[in-house]
Short mmCIF file of C-alpha atoms and ligand atoms in Angstrom, two decimals:
data_model
loop_
_atom_site.label_atom_id
_atom_site.label_comp_id
_atom_site.label_asym_id
_atom_site.label_seq_id
_atom_site.Cartn_x
_atom_site.Cartn_y
_atom_site.Cartn_z
CA UNK A 26 0.00 0.00 0.00
CA UNK A 27 1.16 3.53 -0.62
CA UNK A 28 2.22 5.56 2.40
CA UNK A 29 -0.08 8.42 1.41
CA UNK A 30 -3.18 6.28 1.98
CA UNK A 31 -4.08 5.40 5.56
CA UNK A 32 -5.23 1.76 5.63
CA UNK A 33 -8.79 1.07 6.71
CA UNK A 34 -9.40 -2.11 8.67
CA UNK A 35 -13.13 -2.70 8.53
CA UNK A 36 -14.95 -5.53 10.30
CA UNK A 37 -18.21 -6.75 8.81
CA UNK A 38 -20.02 -8.72 11.49
CA UNK A 39 -22.79 -9.62 9.03
CA UNK A 40 -25.74 -11.25 10.86
CA UNK A 41 -23.65 -12.25 13.87
CA UNK A 42 -23.49 -11.06 17.43
CA UNK A 43 -25.90 -10.40 20.27
CA UNK A 44 -26.11 -7.54 22.72
CA UNK A 45 -23.97 -9.55 25.15
CA UNK A 46 -21.10 -9.66 22.63
CA UNK A 47 -20.78 -5.89 22.26
CA UNK A 48 -18.71 -5.32 25.35
CA UNK A 49 -16.17 -8.06 24.63
CA UNK A 50 -15.85 -7.44 20.90
CA UNK A 51 -16.38 -3.70 20.31
CA UNK A 52 -15.20 -2.83 23.83
CA UNK A 53 -12.16 -5.09 23.50
CA UNK A 54 -11.06 -3.43 20.27
CA UNK A 55 -11.72 0.02 21.71
CA UNK A 56 -9.46 -0.79 24.64
CA UNK A 57 -6.59 -1.88 22.39
CA UNK A 58 -7.07 1.09 20.10
CA UNK A 59 -7.10 3.55 22.98
CA UNK A 60 -3.75 2.14 24.16
CA UNK A 61 -2.19 2.51 20.70
CA UNK A 62 -0.28 5.73 20.20
CA UNK A 63 -0.95 7.27 16.80
CA UNK A 64 -2.27 4.08 15.12
CA UNK A 65 -1.09 3.64 11.54
CA UNK A 66 -4.56 2.45 10.51
CA UNK A 67 -8.18 3.48 10.80
CA UNK A 68 -10.41 0.88 12.45
CA UNK A 69 -14.10 0.42 11.71
CA UNK A 70 -16.66 -2.11 12.88
CA UNK A 71 -19.97 -2.73 11.15
CA UNK A 72 -22.33 -4.65 13.45
CA UNK A 73 -25.96 -5.60 12.74
CA UNK A 74 -28.20 -2.51 12.79
CA UNK A 75 -29.85 -3.04 16.21
CA UNK A 76 -26.40 -3.11 17.83
CA UNK A 77 -25.18 0.14 16.27
CA UNK A 78 -26.10 2.37 19.19
CA UNK A 79 -24.58 0.00 21.75
CA UNK A 80 -21.38 -0.25 19.71
CA UNK A 81 -21.16 3.54 19.34
CA UNK A 82 -21.29 3.76 23.13
CA UNK A 83 -18.78 0.92 23.60
CA UNK A 84 -16.09 2.54 21.43
CA UNK A 85 -16.62 6.14 22.52
CA UNK A 86 -13.37 8.07 22.82
CA UNK A 87 -11.21 5.22 21.47
CA UNK A 88 -10.97 6.26 17.83
CA UNK A 89 -12.68 3.07 16.62
CA UNK A 90 -15.44 3.99 14.18
CA UNK A 91 -18.84 2.39 13.68
CA UNK A 92 -20.56 1.72 10.38
CA UNK A 93 -23.69 0.03 9.07
CA UNK A 94 -23.98 -2.85 6.61
CA UNK A 95 -26.63 -1.30 4.36
CA UNK A 96 -29.01 1.64 4.01
CA UNK A 97 -32.08 2.55 1.98
CA UNK A 98 -31.85 4.91 -0.97
CA UNK A 99 -34.68 7.12 0.29
CA UNK A 100 -34.23 9.72 2.99
CA UNK A 101 -37.36 8.55 4.86
CA UNK A 102 -40.77 7.12 4.13
CA UNK A 103 -42.95 4.03 3.92
CA UNK A 104 -40.28 1.31 3.70
CA UNK A 105 -41.02 -1.18 6.45
CA UNK A 106 -37.94 -2.77 7.91
CA UNK A 107 -35.49 -0.54 6.06
CA UNK A 108 -33.08 1.95 7.57
CA UNK A 109 -32.31 5.42 6.25
CA UNK A 110 -28.86 6.91 5.89
CA UNK A 111 -29.84 10.00 7.95
CA UNK A 112 -30.81 7.71 10.85
CA UNK A 113 -27.48 5.88 10.64
CA UNK A 114 -25.68 9.21 10.74
CA UNK A 115 -27.87 10.28 13.65
CA UNK A 116 -26.98 7.08 15.54
CA UNK A 117 -23.29 7.92 15.33
CA UNK A 118 -22.22 5.94 12.28
CA UNK A 119 -19.37 7.22 10.15
CA UNK A 120 -19.62 4.70 7.33
CA UNK A 121 -22.03 2.41 5.54
CA UNK A 122 -21.24 -0.63 3.39
CA UNK A 123 -23.23 -0.78 0.16
CA UNK A 124 -23.40 -3.40 -2.57
CA UNK A 125 -22.02 -6.31 -0.58
CA UNK A 126 -22.31 -9.47 -2.69
CA UNK A 127 -24.56 -11.05 -0.06
CA UNK A 128 -27.03 -8.20 -0.56
CA UNK A 129 -26.63 -8.32 -4.32
CA UNK A 130 -27.49 -12.05 -4.09
CA UNK A 131 -29.97 -12.28 -1.19
CA UNK A 132 -31.87 -9.10 -2.12
CA UNK A 133 -31.20 -8.98 -5.86
CA UNK A 134 -29.62 -5.54 -5.56
CA UNK A 135 -28.57 -4.06 -8.89
CA UNK A 136 -25.72 -1.64 -9.59
CA UNK A 137 -28.33 1.08 -10.06
CA UNK A 138 -29.81 0.44 -6.61
CA UNK A 139 -26.38 0.27 -5.02
CA UNK A 140 -25.48 3.60 -6.61
CA UNK A 141 -28.69 5.17 -5.27
CA UNK A 142 -27.93 3.86 -1.77
CA UNK A 143 -24.39 5.18 -1.95
CA UNK A 144 -25.64 8.59 -3.03
CA UNK A 145 -28.15 8.64 -0.15
CA UNK A 146 -25.30 7.82 2.23
CA UNK A 147 -23.11 10.62 0.89
CA UNK A 148 -26.03 13.06 1.10
CA UNK A 149 -26.43 12.11 4.77
CA UNK A 150 -22.75 12.78 5.45
CA UNK A 151 -21.72 9.14 5.72
CA UNK A 152 -18.69 7.64 4.04
CA UNK A 153 -19.36 4.77 1.66
CA UNK A 154 -17.66 1.39 1.36
CA UNK A 155 -18.70 0.22 -2.09
CA UNK A 156 -18.28 -3.52 -2.66
CA UNK A 157 -17.67 -5.15 -6.01
CA UNK A 158 -16.38 -8.57 -7.01
CA UNK A 159 -16.69 -11.41 -9.48
CA UNK A 160 -18.10 -14.91 -8.96
CA UNK A 161 -16.03 -18.05 -9.57
CA UNK A 162 -17.98 -18.70 -12.76
CA UNK A 163 -17.14 -15.22 -14.04
CA UNK A 164 -13.47 -15.66 -13.12
CA UNK A 165 -13.31 -19.02 -14.89
CA UNK A 166 -14.86 -17.42 -17.94
CA UNK A 167 -12.07 -14.83 -18.01
CA UNK A 168 -14.51 -12.05 -17.11
CA UNK A 169 -12.94 -10.88 -13.83
CA UNK A 170 -11.82 -7.41 -14.91
CA UNK A 171 -14.89 -6.80 -17.07
CA UNK A 172 -17.26 -7.67 -14.22
CA UNK A 173 -15.45 -5.50 -11.69
CA UNK A 174 -15.28 -2.57 -14.11
CA UNK A 175 -18.97 -2.93 -14.95
CA UNK A 176 -19.98 -3.00 -11.29
CA UNK A 177 -17.76 -0.05 -10.47
CA UNK A 178 -19.02 2.04 -13.40
CA UNK A 179 -22.61 1.17 -12.52
CA UNK A 180 -22.51 1.73 -8.79
CA UNK A 181 -19.92 4.44 -8.11
CA UNK A 182 -21.95 7.30 -6.60
CA UNK A 183 -22.04 10.73 -8.20
CA UNK A 184 -20.04 12.97 -5.89
CA UNK A 185 -17.56 10.23 -4.92
CA UNK A 186 -14.18 11.50 -3.75
CA UNK A 187 -11.22 9.84 -2.09
CA UNK A 188 -12.37 11.42 1.17
CA UNK A 189 -15.92 10.04 1.15
CA UNK A 190 -15.69 6.74 -0.73
CA UNK A 191 -13.74 3.52 -0.29
CA UNK A 192 -13.88 0.63 -2.77
CA UNK A 193 -13.84 -2.95 -1.48
CA UNK A 194 -12.83 -5.65 -3.93
CA UNK A 195 -14.40 -8.85 -2.66
CA UNK A 196 -14.17 -11.84 -5.00
CA UNK A 197 -17.39 -13.71 -4.23
CA UNK A 198 -15.61 -17.07 -4.34
CA UNK A 199 -13.27 -15.96 -1.55
CA UNK A 200 -15.94 -14.74 0.88
CA UNK A 201 -16.31 -17.04 3.87
CA UNK A 202 -14.70 -19.92 1.98
CA UNK A 203 -11.18 -19.87 3.40
CA UNK A 204 -10.01 -19.57 -0.21
CA UNK A 205 -8.22 -16.24 -0.36
CA UNK A 206 -7.25 -14.54 -3.63
CA UNK A 207 -3.53 -14.78 -4.37
CA UNK A 208 -1.45 -11.61 -4.15
CA UNK A 209 -1.14 -11.57 -7.96
CA UNK A 210 -4.89 -11.93 -8.48
CA UNK A 211 -5.57 -9.26 -5.89
CA UNK A 212 -3.09 -6.72 -7.22
CA UNK A 213 -4.29 -7.21 -10.80
CA UNK A 214 -7.87 -6.29 -9.90
CA UNK A 215 -6.91 -3.50 -7.50
CA UNK A 216 -4.71 -1.89 -10.16
CA UNK A 217 -7.56 -2.08 -12.68
CA UNK A 218 -9.93 -0.49 -10.17
CA UNK A 219 -7.49 2.34 -9.49
CA UNK A 220 -6.99 2.93 -13.20
CA UNK A 221 -10.74 3.21 -13.73
CA UNK A 222 -11.15 5.53 -10.74
CA UNK A 223 -8.40 7.75 -12.10
CA UNK A 224 -10.09 7.92 -15.48
CA UNK A 225 -13.42 8.82 -13.87
CA UNK A 226 -12.34 11.12 -11.04
CA UNK A 227 -8.87 12.29 -12.08
CA UNK A 228 -5.39 11.09 -11.20
CA UNK A 229 -5.28 12.82 -7.85
CA UNK A 230 -8.51 11.32 -6.46
CA UNK A 231 -7.61 7.97 -7.98
CA UNK A 232 -4.26 8.03 -6.25
CA UNK A 233 -5.78 8.88 -2.89
CA UNK A 234 -8.84 6.61 -2.92
CA UNK A 235 -8.55 3.55 -0.71
CA UNK A 236 -9.21 0.11 -2.16
CA UNK A 237 -9.79 -2.68 0.37
CA UNK A 238 -9.50 -6.40 -0.19
CA UNK A 239 -12.15 -8.67 1.29
CA UNK A 240 -12.58 -12.44 1.25
CA UNK A 241 -11.15 -14.82 3.84
CA UNK A 242 -8.60 -12.31 5.09
CA UNK A 243 -6.99 -13.76 8.25
CA UNK A 244 -3.95 -12.95 10.40
CA UNK A 245 -1.98 -15.55 8.41
CA UNK A 246 -2.54 -13.99 4.99
CA UNK A 247 -3.05 -10.31 5.85
CA UNK A 248 0.58 -9.24 5.45
CA UNK A 249 1.06 -10.62 1.93
CA UNK A 250 -2.08 -8.74 0.85
CA UNK A 251 -1.49 -5.50 2.75
CA UNK A 252 1.94 -4.98 1.23
CA UNK A 253 0.56 -4.94 -2.31
CA UNK A 254 0.87 -1.49 -3.88
CA UNK A 255 -2.86 -1.00 -4.43
CA UNK A 256 -4.27 -2.68 -1.30
CA UNK A 257 -5.21 -0.13 1.37
CA UNK A 258 -6.75 -2.30 4.05
CA UNK A 259 -9.36 -5.01 4.38
CA UNK A 260 -13.05 -5.68 4.74
CA UNK A 261 -13.06 -8.61 7.10
CA UNK A 262 -15.98 -10.90 7.90
CA UNK A 263 -15.27 -14.06 9.90
CA UNK A 264 -12.00 -12.90 11.44
CA UNK A 265 -13.62 -9.67 12.67
CA UNK A 266 -15.57 -11.72 15.22
CA UNK A 267 -12.40 -12.32 17.23
CA UNK A 268 -10.62 -9.41 18.92
CA UNK A 269 -7.24 -11.17 18.66
CA UNK A 270 -7.61 -12.03 14.96
CA UNK A 271 -9.01 -8.67 13.93
CA UNK A 272 -6.33 -6.84 15.86
CA UNK A 273 -3.62 -9.01 14.32
CA UNK A 274 -4.88 -8.10 10.85
CA UNK A 275 -4.82 -4.41 11.80
CA UNK A 276 -1.25 -4.78 12.99
CA UNK A 277 -0.32 -6.29 9.63
CA UNK A 278 -1.43 -2.99 8.12
P1 LIG B 307 -14.95 -13.14 5.14
O1 LIG B 307 -16.03 -12.03 4.64
O2 LIG B 307 -13.78 -12.39 5.71
O3 LIG B 307 -15.69 -13.94 6.17
O4 LIG B 307 -14.59 -13.92 3.94
C1 LIG B 307 -15.61 -10.84 4.04
C2 LIG B 307 -16.82 -10.02 3.65
O5 LIG B 307 -17.78 -10.60 3.11
O6 LIG B 307 -16.86 -8.81 3.86
#
């Protein structure tokens, strides 16, 4: 990763965790973070929505940030069960993940919908983590770069800057499978993403925008990924449910 980009270590708890876990997990990370002098990384945790307020309280004053896993594209209204970006901001969130492959699959989210969600998040003053990534079938068909470029073109929010948007490359076949992308595979896609961002937003924004890797990142493989020139942190699922593992990944950054 380039020195000019501060790595972001983001934990995606997905649909895991109960109220009783907040103190150990969010509180445990907050304690370690608070003891770290001038940390070289930014740390974010994204718990399930009902735990957001508890997590905000648990990390208060530590520097650990809290984010949500999704938001609705509308500011408010008749959308039972959905959560608006202004409410997330109001709850103390700094970030929201949009376009995770599990939402693209489970809820049939399209690039257009993801873009609208990302724009709602930016309008509410949240930072966006925009996820893209190819399936194994697409990779085997030689479509990896095309798929990632198409998703990025289709879902990058209008108004995106390096300060308000982070891209997460998450090959679908690597998520939760224990099968991590190789450094060469990872760097190839990250470089293509950066090239496209530069062409869309200019060289300066493209240089500064952070691109995270996600998909079976663990303490054992974090270093080989973090040292790649275009990897600026990780979006971590399974390993973010352990303070020791998540912290070890952050230290690799
Ligand atoms: P994983 O999930 O680390 O469990 O593979 C990553 C993600 O889906 O964000």
